[in-house]
Amino acid sequence: MVEHRLDLAEARRIAVRAQLLDAPRPTDLLAVIGQLTLLQIDPTAAVAPSADLIAWSRLGSSYRPEQLRQALEQSRMLIEHNAMVRPADDLVFLLPGMRIWPSRKREQEWLRQNDSFRRDVLERLGGSGPLLSRDIPDTSVVAWPSTGWTNNRNVTQMLEFLMMRGEVAIAGRRGRQRLWDLAGRVYPAGTPEVTPEEARRLRHERRLRSLGIVRENAVGSPSEPGEVGEAGEVATVEGIPGTWRVDPAAIGQPFSGRTALLSPFDRLVHDRSRLMELFGYEYVLEMYKPKAKRRWGYFALPVLHNDSLVGKVDAVADRKTGTLVVHAVHEDVPFKPETTEAVHHELRDLASWLQLTATGPGAPAPAP
């Protein structure tokens, strides 16, 4: 069995390169999402919608959000599934899991009790789709019980379940509202049939390639698990106990760094344990904290400089005033002058991309 011994700098660089955050910048949106495997969708848009912000971090201000919409709604090269934007080609390892969903008895029983409701939804979409959820009648027999916001939101819950089963799909959006249709009208035909075991292997390989290096026991989240199984090869990282899985093709590659401002939902920072072990970087998304208890800000953007995470930018886009308000640039370590200028360059680019003017205590001076 091959076991690689990596120093910390090499492990960091593998992670940064895998996420296309090294230099030079990539230039093609579809290629970016193909490598990352997903862009997370989140309703919070303190600076910009998360999927767009993640794309901007890679592509810079040449990226236009309409490129993402076109790929989702017209060319269908991308799909939206379970709050993630993914390449349509990845359906090959998503569909086998859809066919056996759900595994939990609560969802199974609710679907069984509401089979006539399920058929009503599919018939309505078949005849009139794509539709917003509010355009679909609630003919449920048993309401969905919950102590949260989904309580008695039966149409939305049924659509979510049918999406997870691969029977319906998100065909586009009207504003922030999802448009639903039969999956056969949205997903491309001809997706190869593979076994659940093969699908799991393919997904593990894709996940490792997108992250570069992953803990062998990584947990992840319900919507995107963290484990990579037997993908890649075993590695140890200098100074860090335990073992990792590494993409062997990523070892020993040249590295040229750059500076990037990241979404809190960026895949480089999503695994907080990995983040601390590899980068020694502490991060908490503080929008759920009372203002008085925040250290870095409501939606602080992690700052990557070369192969290190060095700070956070507390910024918010104020569309009413046409400004990107930079409340502070927090330096985890004192910035060298070139680091400060690189961060200021990214802030100017971010403001320009948003068509806003940077202002506030941490805003950079206008470019000469």
Short mmCIF file of N, CA and C in Angstrom, two decimals, residues 101-102 107-123 125 133 136-144 149-150 152-169 178 180-181:
data_model
loop_
_atom_site.label_atom_id
_atom_site.label_comp_id
_atom_site.label_asym_id
_atom_site.label_seq_id
_atom_site.Cartn_x
_atom_site.Cartn_y
_atom_site.Cartn_z
N TRP A 101 -34.24 6.31 -2.54
CA TRP A 101 -34.61 7.30 -1.51
C TRP A 101 -36.12 7.23 -1.27
N PRO A 102 -36.60 7.33 -0.03
CA PRO A 102 -35.86 7.59 1.21
C PRO A 102 -35.49 6.32 1.93
N GLU A 107 -40.10 9.44 6.31
CA GLU A 107 -40.39 9.88 4.95
C GLU A 107 -41.11 8.79 4.16
N GLN A 108 -40.70 7.55 4.35
CA GLN A 108 -41.36 6.44 3.66
C GLN A 108 -42.84 6.39 4.00
N GLU A 109 -43.16 6.53 5.27
CA GLU A 109 -44.56 6.43 5.70
C GLU A 109 -45.37 7.61 5.17
N TRP A 110 -44.81 8.81 5.20
CA TRP A 110 -45.55 9.98 4.71
C TRP A 110 -45.83 9.86 3.21
N LEU A 111 -44.86 9.38 2.46
CA LEU A 111 -45.08 9.16 1.03
C LEU A 111 -46.13 8.08 0.79
N ARG A 112 -46.10 7.03 1.60
CA ARG A 112 -47.08 5.96 1.44
C ARG A 112 -48.49 6.48 1.71
N GLN A 113 -48.65 7.27 2.77
CA GLN A 113 -49.95 7.81 3.12
C GLN A 113 -50.45 8.81 2.07
N ASN A 114 -49.54 9.45 1.37
CA ASN A 114 -49.89 10.50 0.43
C ASN A 114 -49.60 10.12 -1.03
N ASP A 115 -49.75 8.82 -1.33
CA ASP A 115 -49.46 8.41 -2.70
C ASP A 115 -50.40 9.07 -3.71
N SER A 116 -51.65 9.29 -3.35
CA SER A 116 -52.57 9.97 -4.27
C SER A 116 -52.14 11.43 -4.47
N PHE A 117 -51.65 12.07 -3.42
CA PHE A 117 -51.11 13.43 -3.51
C PHE A 117 -49.91 13.46 -4.44
N ARG A 118 -49.02 12.50 -4.28
CA ARG A 118 -47.85 12.39 -5.16
C ARG A 118 -48.27 12.30 -6.62
N ARG A 119 -49.26 11.46 -6.91
CA ARG A 119 -49.72 11.30 -8.29
C ARG A 119 -50.39 12.57 -8.81
N ASP A 120 -51.09 13.28 -7.93
CA ASP A 120 -51.70 14.56 -8.32
C ASP A 120 -50.63 15.57 -8.72
N VAL A 121 -49.55 15.64 -7.95
CA VAL A 121 -48.47 16.59 -8.25
C VAL A 121 -47.83 16.25 -9.59
N LEU A 122 -47.54 14.98 -9.82
CA LEU A 122 -46.91 14.58 -11.07
C LEU A 122 -47.84 14.84 -12.26
N GLU A 123 -49.14 14.61 -12.07
CA GLU A 123 -50.09 14.86 -13.15
C GLU A 123 -50.19 16.36 -13.45
N LEU A 125 -47.89 18.68 -12.95
CA LEU A 125 -46.66 19.10 -13.62
C LEU A 125 -46.62 18.57 -15.06
N SER A 133 -44.32 26.29 -6.66
CA SER A 133 -45.02 25.43 -5.69
C SER A 133 -46.40 25.98 -5.36
N ILE A 136 -49.48 24.69 -7.33
CA ILE A 136 -49.83 23.27 -7.24
C ILE A 136 -50.76 23.08 -6.05
N PRO A 137 -51.96 22.53 -6.25
CA PRO A 137 -52.91 22.35 -5.14
C PRO A 137 -52.39 21.35 -4.10
N ASP A 138 -52.76 21.60 -2.86
CA ASP A 138 -52.43 20.69 -1.77
C ASP A 138 -53.56 19.68 -1.63
N THR A 139 -53.34 18.46 -2.10
CA THR A 139 -54.35 17.40 -1.97
C THR A 139 -53.86 16.32 -0.99
N SER A 140 -52.99 16.73 -0.07
CA SER A 140 -52.42 15.75 0.87
C SER A 140 -53.52 15.11 1.72
N VAL A 141 -53.31 13.86 2.05
CA VAL A 141 -54.19 13.12 2.95
C VAL A 141 -53.73 13.33 4.40
N VAL A 142 -52.41 13.34 4.59
CA VAL A 142 -51.81 13.54 5.91
C VAL A 142 -50.83 14.69 5.80
N ALA A 143 -50.97 15.70 6.67
CA ALA A 143 -50.08 16.85 6.63
C ALA A 143 -48.69 16.46 7.12
N TRP A 144 -47.68 17.18 6.60
CA TRP A 144 -46.31 16.95 7.07
C TRP A 144 -46.13 17.63 8.43
N TRP A 149 -40.11 25.29 10.08
CA TRP A 149 -40.84 26.05 9.06
C TRP A 149 -41.55 25.15 8.06
N THR A 150 -41.18 23.86 7.97
CA THR A 150 -41.82 22.97 7.01
C THR A 150 -43.17 22.43 7.49
N ASN A 152 -46.70 21.54 7.85
CA ASN A 152 -47.89 21.69 7.03
C ASN A 152 -47.63 22.35 5.67
N ARG A 153 -46.36 22.49 5.29
CA ARG A 153 -46.02 23.00 3.95
C ARG A 153 -45.96 21.78 3.02
N ASN A 154 -47.11 21.25 2.77
CA ASN A 154 -47.18 19.92 2.17
C ASN A 154 -46.73 19.88 0.71
N VAL A 155 -47.08 20.89 -0.07
CA VAL A 155 -46.68 20.91 -1.47
C VAL A 155 -45.16 21.02 -1.58
N THR A 156 -44.60 21.96 -0.84
CA THR A 156 -43.15 22.13 -0.88
C THR A 156 -42.44 20.86 -0.43
N GLN A 157 -42.96 20.23 0.61
CA GLN A 157 -42.32 19.02 1.12
C GLN A 157 -42.43 17.89 0.10
N MET A 158 -43.59 17.75 -0.55
CA MET A 158 -43.74 16.71 -1.55
C MET A 158 -42.79 16.95 -2.72
N LEU A 159 -42.68 18.18 -3.16
CA LEU A 159 -41.76 18.49 -4.27
C LEU A 159 -40.32 18.18 -3.89
N GLU A 160 -39.94 18.52 -2.66
CA GLU A 160 -38.59 18.20 -2.20
C GLU A 160 -38.35 16.69 -2.22
N PHE A 161 -39.34 15.95 -1.74
CA PHE A 161 -39.20 14.50 -1.70
C PHE A 161 -39.12 13.91 -3.11
N LEU A 162 -39.97 14.41 -4.01
CA LEU A 162 -39.95 13.90 -5.37
C LEU A 162 -38.66 14.28 -6.09
N MET A 163 -38.07 15.43 -5.73
CA MET A 163 -36.76 15.77 -6.27
C MET A 163 -35.72 14.76 -5.79
N MET A 164 -35.75 14.44 -4.50
CA MET A 164 -34.77 13.49 -3.97
C MET A 164 -34.95 12.10 -4.59
N ARG A 165 -36.18 11.79 -5.03
CA ARG A 165 -36.44 10.51 -5.68
C ARG A 165 -36.16 10.53 -7.18
N GLY A 166 -35.84 11.71 -7.73
CA GLY A 166 -35.57 11.80 -9.16
C GLY A 166 -36.81 11.83 -10.02
N GLU A 167 -37.97 12.13 -9.43
CA GLU A 167 -39.21 12.18 -10.21
C GLU A 167 -39.51 13.58 -10.72
N VAL A 168 -39.11 14.60 -9.97
CA VAL A 168 -39.25 15.97 -10.43
C VAL A 168 -37.89 16.64 -10.30
N ALA A 169 -37.76 17.80 -10.94
CA ALA A 169 -36.49 18.53 -10.90
C ALA A 169 -36.77 20.02 -10.96
N ARG A 178 -38.35 28.64 -6.91
CA ARG A 178 -38.00 27.54 -7.80
C ARG A 178 -39.18 27.18 -8.70
N TRP A 180 -40.71 24.08 -10.85
CA TRP A 180 -40.62 22.62 -10.81
C TRP A 180 -41.20 22.02 -12.08
N ASP A 181 -40.61 20.90 -12.51
CA ASP A 181 -41.13 20.18 -13.66
C ASP A 181 -40.77 18.71 -13.50
#
